[in-house]
Tab-separated table of C-alpha atoms in Angstrom:
chain	number	residue	atom	x	y	z
A	1	MET	CA	119.439	161.447	60.801
A	2	ASN	CA	119.383	157.860	59.860
A	3	ASP	CA	116.975	156.778	57.174
A	4	PRO	CA	113.828	155.400	58.588
A	5	ALA	CA	113.541	151.580	58.277
A	6	SER	CA	109.842	150.817	58.190
A	7	ASP	CA	110.282	147.190	56.517
A	8	LEU	CA	113.135	146.500	59.478
A	9	PRO	CA	112.331	143.376	60.359
A	10	PRO	CA	112.317	143.088	64.713
A	11	ALA	CA	115.462	141.821	66.252
A	12	PRO	CA	115.048	138.285	67.101
A	13	LEU	CA	114.488	137.101	70.400
A	14	ALA	CA	116.832	134.433	70.785
A	15	PRO	CA	115.094	131.319	71.603
A	16	ASP	CA	117.839	128.691	71.246
A	17	LEU	CA	120.036	131.498	73.902
A	18	GLU	CA	116.918	130.936	76.040
A	19	ARG	CA	116.686	126.992	75.521
A	20	ARG	CA	120.491	126.687	76.416
A	21	ILE	CA	120.237	128.612	79.464
A	22	LEU	CA	116.815	126.807	80.330
A	23	ASN	CA	118.576	123.370	79.981
A	24	ALA	CA	121.537	124.762	81.729
A	25	ILE	CA	119.926	125.619	84.477
A	26	ARG	CA	117.943	122.136	84.870
A	27	ARG	CA	121.332	120.495	84.896
A	28	GLY	CA	122.488	122.103	88.208
A	29	ALA	CA	124.880	124.336	86.098
A	30	SER	CA	126.396	127.246	88.222
A	31	MET	CA	126.539	131.348	87.216
A	32	GLN	CA	129.538	131.159	85.674
A	33	ASP	CA	128.633	128.221	83.095
A	34	ILE	CA	125.064	130.193	82.266
A	35	ALA	CA	127.524	133.426	82.110
A	36	GLU	CA	129.483	132.094	79.205
A	37	LEU	CA	126.594	130.996	77.124
A	38	ARG	CA	125.707	134.924	76.530
A	39	PRO	CA	126.186	136.139	72.964
A	40	GLY	CA	129.770	137.265	71.934
A	41	ARG	CA	130.152	141.311	72.057
A	42	MET	CA	130.685	143.686	69.453
A	43	ALA	CA	133.765	143.464	67.270
A	44	SER	CA	134.242	146.884	66.734
A	45	PRO	CA	133.025	150.550	67.507
A	46	GLU	CA	131.816	150.527	64.278
A	47	ASP	CA	129.354	147.319	64.553
A	48	ALA	CA	128.494	149.390	67.726
A	49	ILE	CA	127.126	152.237	66.144
A	50	GLN	CA	125.195	149.955	63.860
A	51	ALA	CA	123.809	148.419	66.368
A	52	LEU	CA	122.625	151.593	67.824
A	53	GLN	CA	121.467	153.273	64.684
A	54	GLU	CA	119.382	149.870	64.034
A	55	GLY	CA	117.983	149.805	67.176
A	56	ASN	CA	116.749	153.463	67.069
A	57	ALA	CA	115.431	152.801	63.676
A	58	ARG	CA	113.522	150.099	65.331
A	59	PHE	CA	112.086	152.661	68.004
A	60	PHE	CA	110.885	155.453	65.911
A	61	SER	CA	109.547	153.352	63.013
A	62	GLY	CA	107.345	151.859	65.662
A	63	GLN	CA	108.639	148.126	65.270
A	64	ALA	CA	110.834	147.910	68.897
A	65	THR	CA	111.354	144.778	70.338
A	66	ARG	CA	111.717	146.039	73.541
A	67	PRO	CA	114.072	143.457	75.057
A	68	GLU	CA	113.345	142.924	78.807
A	69	ALA	CA	115.038	140.301	79.276
A	70	ASP	CA	113.464	136.822	81.260
A	71	ALA	CA	114.192	135.345	84.204
A	72	ASN	CA	116.948	132.975	82.677
A	73	GLN	CA	118.164	135.333	80.384
A	74	ARG	CA	119.070	137.923	83.662
A	75	ARG	CA	120.651	134.567	85.268
A	76	ALA	CA	123.222	135.092	82.169
A	77	GLN	CA	124.323	138.330	83.566
A	78	ILE	CA	124.860	137.362	87.163
A	79	MET	CA	128.817	137.229	87.137
A	80	GLU	CA	129.528	139.933	84.782
A	81	GLN	CA	128.280	142.547	82.912
A	82	SER	CA	129.412	143.139	79.236
A	83	PRO	CA	127.941	146.570	77.530
A	84	PHE	CA	128.944	147.299	74.318
A	85	ALA	CA	128.742	151.052	74.397
A	86	ALA	CA	128.609	153.869	77.183
A	87	VAL	CA	126.507	156.837	76.245
A	88	LEU	CA	127.020	159.924	78.395
A	89	ALA	CA	123.166	161.443	78.097
A	90	CYS	CA	120.895	164.140	79.961
A	91	SER	CA	118.690	163.218	82.577
A	92	ASP	CA	115.969	164.699	80.894
A	93	SER	CA	112.631	162.095	81.932
A	94	ARG	CA	111.618	162.044	78.239
A	95	VAL	CA	115.088	160.505	76.684
A	96	PRO	CA	115.364	156.685	78.356
A	97	VAL	CA	118.251	155.863	76.407
A	98	GLU	CA	117.871	151.902	76.895
A	99	ILE	CA	114.350	152.396	75.218
A	100	VAL	CA	115.536	155.068	72.391
A	101	PHE	CA	118.053	152.426	70.881
A	102	ASP	CA	116.214	149.346	71.895
A	103	GLN	CA	118.273	147.688	73.911
A	104	GLY	CA	118.150	145.513	77.017
A	105	LEU	CA	119.600	144.992	79.964
A	106	GLY	CA	123.399	144.489	80.115
A	107	ASP	CA	124.090	146.637	76.597
A	108	LEU	CA	124.401	149.994	77.535
A	109	PHE	CA	126.394	151.693	80.460
A	110	VAL	CA	124.450	154.848	80.562
A	111	VAL	CA	125.668	157.875	82.814
A	112	ARG	CA	122.576	160.506	82.427
A	113	VAL	CA	123.626	164.073	84.158
A	114	ALA	CA	121.508	167.316	83.134
A	115	GLY	CA	122.716	168.815	79.866
A	116	ASN	CA	124.934	165.697	79.523
A	117	VAL	CA	127.879	167.514	81.128
A	118	VAL	CA	131.711	166.475	81.441
A	119	ALA	CA	132.717	166.721	84.725
A	120	GLU	CA	134.533	164.410	87.454
A	121	THR	CA	132.293	161.930	88.250
A	122	GLY	CA	130.626	161.145	85.223
A	123	LEU	CA	134.095	161.384	83.636
A	124	GLY	CA	135.509	158.944	86.373
A	125	THR	CA	132.355	156.705	85.607
A	126	LEU	CA	132.909	156.477	82.042
A	127	GLU	CA	136.861	155.803	82.320
A	128	TYR	CA	135.544	152.602	84.514
A	129	ALA	CA	133.454	151.625	81.265
A	130	THR	CA	136.404	152.039	78.968
A	131	GLU	CA	138.932	150.301	80.985
A	132	HIS	CA	137.429	147.667	83.273
A	133	LEU	CA	134.354	146.533	80.698
A	134	ASP	CA	136.040	147.520	77.312
A	135	VAL	CA	133.430	148.991	75.750
A	136	ARG	CA	133.645	149.612	72.275
A	137	LEU	CA	131.528	152.779	71.824
A	138	VAL	CA	131.466	156.265	73.682
A	139	VAL	CA	128.537	158.496	72.737
A	140	VAL	CA	127.419	161.941	74.130
A	141	MET	CA	123.767	162.151	73.104
A	142	GLY	CA	121.623	165.720	73.492
A	143	HIS	CA	118.162	165.947	73.000
A	144	GLU	CA	115.694	168.190	71.832
A	145	GLY	CA	114.374	171.229	74.224
A	146	CYS	CA	117.320	170.512	76.609
A	147	GLY	CA	116.584	172.569	79.553
A	148	ALA	CA	119.949	172.648	81.070
A	149	VAL	CA	121.226	174.157	77.271
A	150	ALA	CA	118.289	176.847	77.555
A	151	ALA	CA	119.406	178.197	80.756
A	152	ALA	CA	123.460	178.233	79.350
A	153	LEU	CA	121.516	180.784	76.813
A	154	LEU	CA	119.786	183.045	79.522
A	155	PRO	CA	121.110	186.247	80.609
A	156	GLU	CA	124.205	185.624	83.715
A	157	GLU	CA	121.972	187.801	86.187
A	158	GLN	CA	119.232	185.154	85.762
A	159	VAL	CA	121.883	182.309	85.886
A	160	ALA	CA	123.582	183.721	88.857
A	161	ARG	CA	120.164	183.346	90.904
A	162	GLU	CA	120.250	179.750	90.701
A	163	PRO	CA	121.838	177.244	93.554
A	164	GLU	CA	125.534	176.768	93.327
A	165	ASN	CA	125.854	173.281	92.386
A	166	LEU	CA	123.341	173.899	89.280
A	167	ARG	CA	125.136	177.180	88.665
A	168	ARG	CA	128.546	175.176	87.972
A	169	LEU	CA	126.699	172.836	86.123
A	170	ILE	CA	125.262	175.723	83.442
A	171	GLU	CA	128.740	177.374	83.612
A	172	ARG	CA	129.911	174.089	82.111
A	173	ILE	CA	128.001	174.289	79.011
A	174	GLN	CA	127.931	178.688	78.806
A	175	PRO	CA	131.158	178.305	76.736
A	176	CYS	CA	129.725	175.425	74.209
A	177	VAL	CA	126.680	178.226	73.238
A	178	ARG	CA	128.448	181.875	74.013
A	179	ASP	CA	129.010	182.773	70.011
A	180	MET	CA	126.136	180.738	68.782
A	181	PRO	CA	125.348	182.974	65.071
A	182	PRO	CA	122.417	184.516	64.974
A	183	ILE	CA	119.778	182.321	64.014
A	184	ARG	CA	115.884	183.722	64.034
A	185	ASP	CA	113.913	180.862	64.402
A	186	LYS	CA	113.983	179.784	68.078
A	187	LYS	CA	113.824	176.146	67.501
A	188	ALA	CA	116.359	175.704	65.193
A	189	ARG	CA	118.624	178.130	67.516
A	190	MET	CA	118.405	175.613	70.289
A	191	ARG	CA	119.092	172.590	68.233
A	192	GLU	CA	122.323	174.328	67.394
A	193	ALA	CA	123.060	175.361	71.107
A	194	VAL	CA	122.497	171.652	71.918
A	195	LEU	CA	124.479	170.173	68.863
A	196	ASN	CA	127.259	172.127	69.567
A	197	ASN	CA	127.204	171.191	73.146
A	198	VAL	CA	127.124	167.787	72.096
A	199	ARG	CA	130.258	168.602	69.993
A	200	CYS	CA	131.883	170.271	73.031
A	201	GLN	CA	131.284	167.583	75.618
A	202	VAL	CA	132.928	165.327	72.945
A	203	ALA	CA	135.842	166.868	72.514
A	204	SER	CA	136.756	167.177	76.107
A	205	LEU	CA	136.331	163.669	76.590
A	206	ARG	CA	138.592	162.862	73.767
A	207	GLU	CA	141.125	165.138	75.715
A	208	GLN	CA	140.574	162.838	78.601
A	209	PRO	CA	144.038	160.698	78.760
A	210	VAL	CA	142.132	157.465	79.204
A	211	ILE	CA	139.551	158.222	76.663
A	212	GLN	CA	142.071	159.461	74.229
A	213	ALA	CA	144.396	156.642	74.799
A	214	ALA	CA	141.256	153.818	74.018
A	215	GLU	CA	140.437	156.034	71.217
A	216	ALA	CA	144.022	155.886	69.968
A	217	ARG	CA	144.675	151.794	70.089
A	218	GLY	CA	141.295	151.454	68.274
A	219	GLN	CA	139.147	149.978	70.816
A	220	ILE	CA	136.853	152.902	71.049
A	221	ARG	CA	135.162	155.645	69.132
A	222	VAL	CA	133.887	158.926	70.837
A	223	ILE	CA	130.726	160.133	69.099
A	224	GLY	CA	127.663	162.489	69.309
A	225	ALA	CA	124.315	161.827	69.127
A	226	PHE	CA	121.161	164.262	68.873
A	227	TYR	CA	117.513	162.906	70.245
A	228	GLU	CA	114.602	164.093	68.639
A	229	ILE	CA	111.871	163.649	71.232
A	230	GLY	CA	108.929	164.620	69.006
A	231	SER	CA	109.655	161.810	65.810
A	232	GLY	CA	111.749	159.580	68.254
A	233	ALA	CA	114.669	159.601	66.039
A	234	VAL	CA	118.470	160.060	67.199
A	235	ASP	CA	120.955	161.705	64.367
A	236	PHE	CA	124.206	160.345	65.001
A	237	LEU	CA	127.730	162.584	64.606
A	238	ILE	CA	130.073	160.510	64.087
A	239	GLU	CA	132.246	161.872	60.873
A	240	GLU	CA	135.136	164.652	61.994
A	241	GLU	CA	133.536	167.625	60.320
A	242	ASP	CA	130.160	166.556	62.260
A	243	LEU	CA	131.852	166.612	65.597
A	244	ARG	CA	133.787	169.879	64.899
A	245	PRO	CA	132.812	172.459	67.645
């Protein structure tokens, strides 16, 4: 888990940028001109990781900046988007990705599906982010108490009673939790199941040609994360040892 940063100052709201955008609007600048006033992108995957870590530290320590863009800042994003990271997260309503990482409009490209599984449409979306939005980071984020992972731990006869498409989704998670070591504590067992599902989904992503090529050329890194609903903190799985299923 990243260390608490209770003394971390809130991120600046960039008043100078806001002033320059407002002045540009008053001059009758085009939307392209306004778009070019936006701050620069993250230079590397490591910068993107640090931005997410710092944003989550602000969130769970109660110092979130809630960087919702005002009208002028929104205008600066009309021409195009340039998110610095893509996040494959669960659809769970308790896991609002931008809020958890204290990021604003245009910062994150988010795919949400129950159990944060890698499937055709989600993979295509991440390929788009990689090839056309030039993101620097791809994060697979699971979370505490994931219902889809819990369903994958159920006996097969119970899973068989679910609707067809939901059953297929659960079946994508089952191989990731099938050989779980015996853990008596239910909460600890669930955490390990979610973590191993994250690791499996990361491994699956890294085998896809587009993602694999982007990682090989140093454009992106593919990492995992685990969000604790109770504390608000995110554990980042960054090193190869942490990511091995």
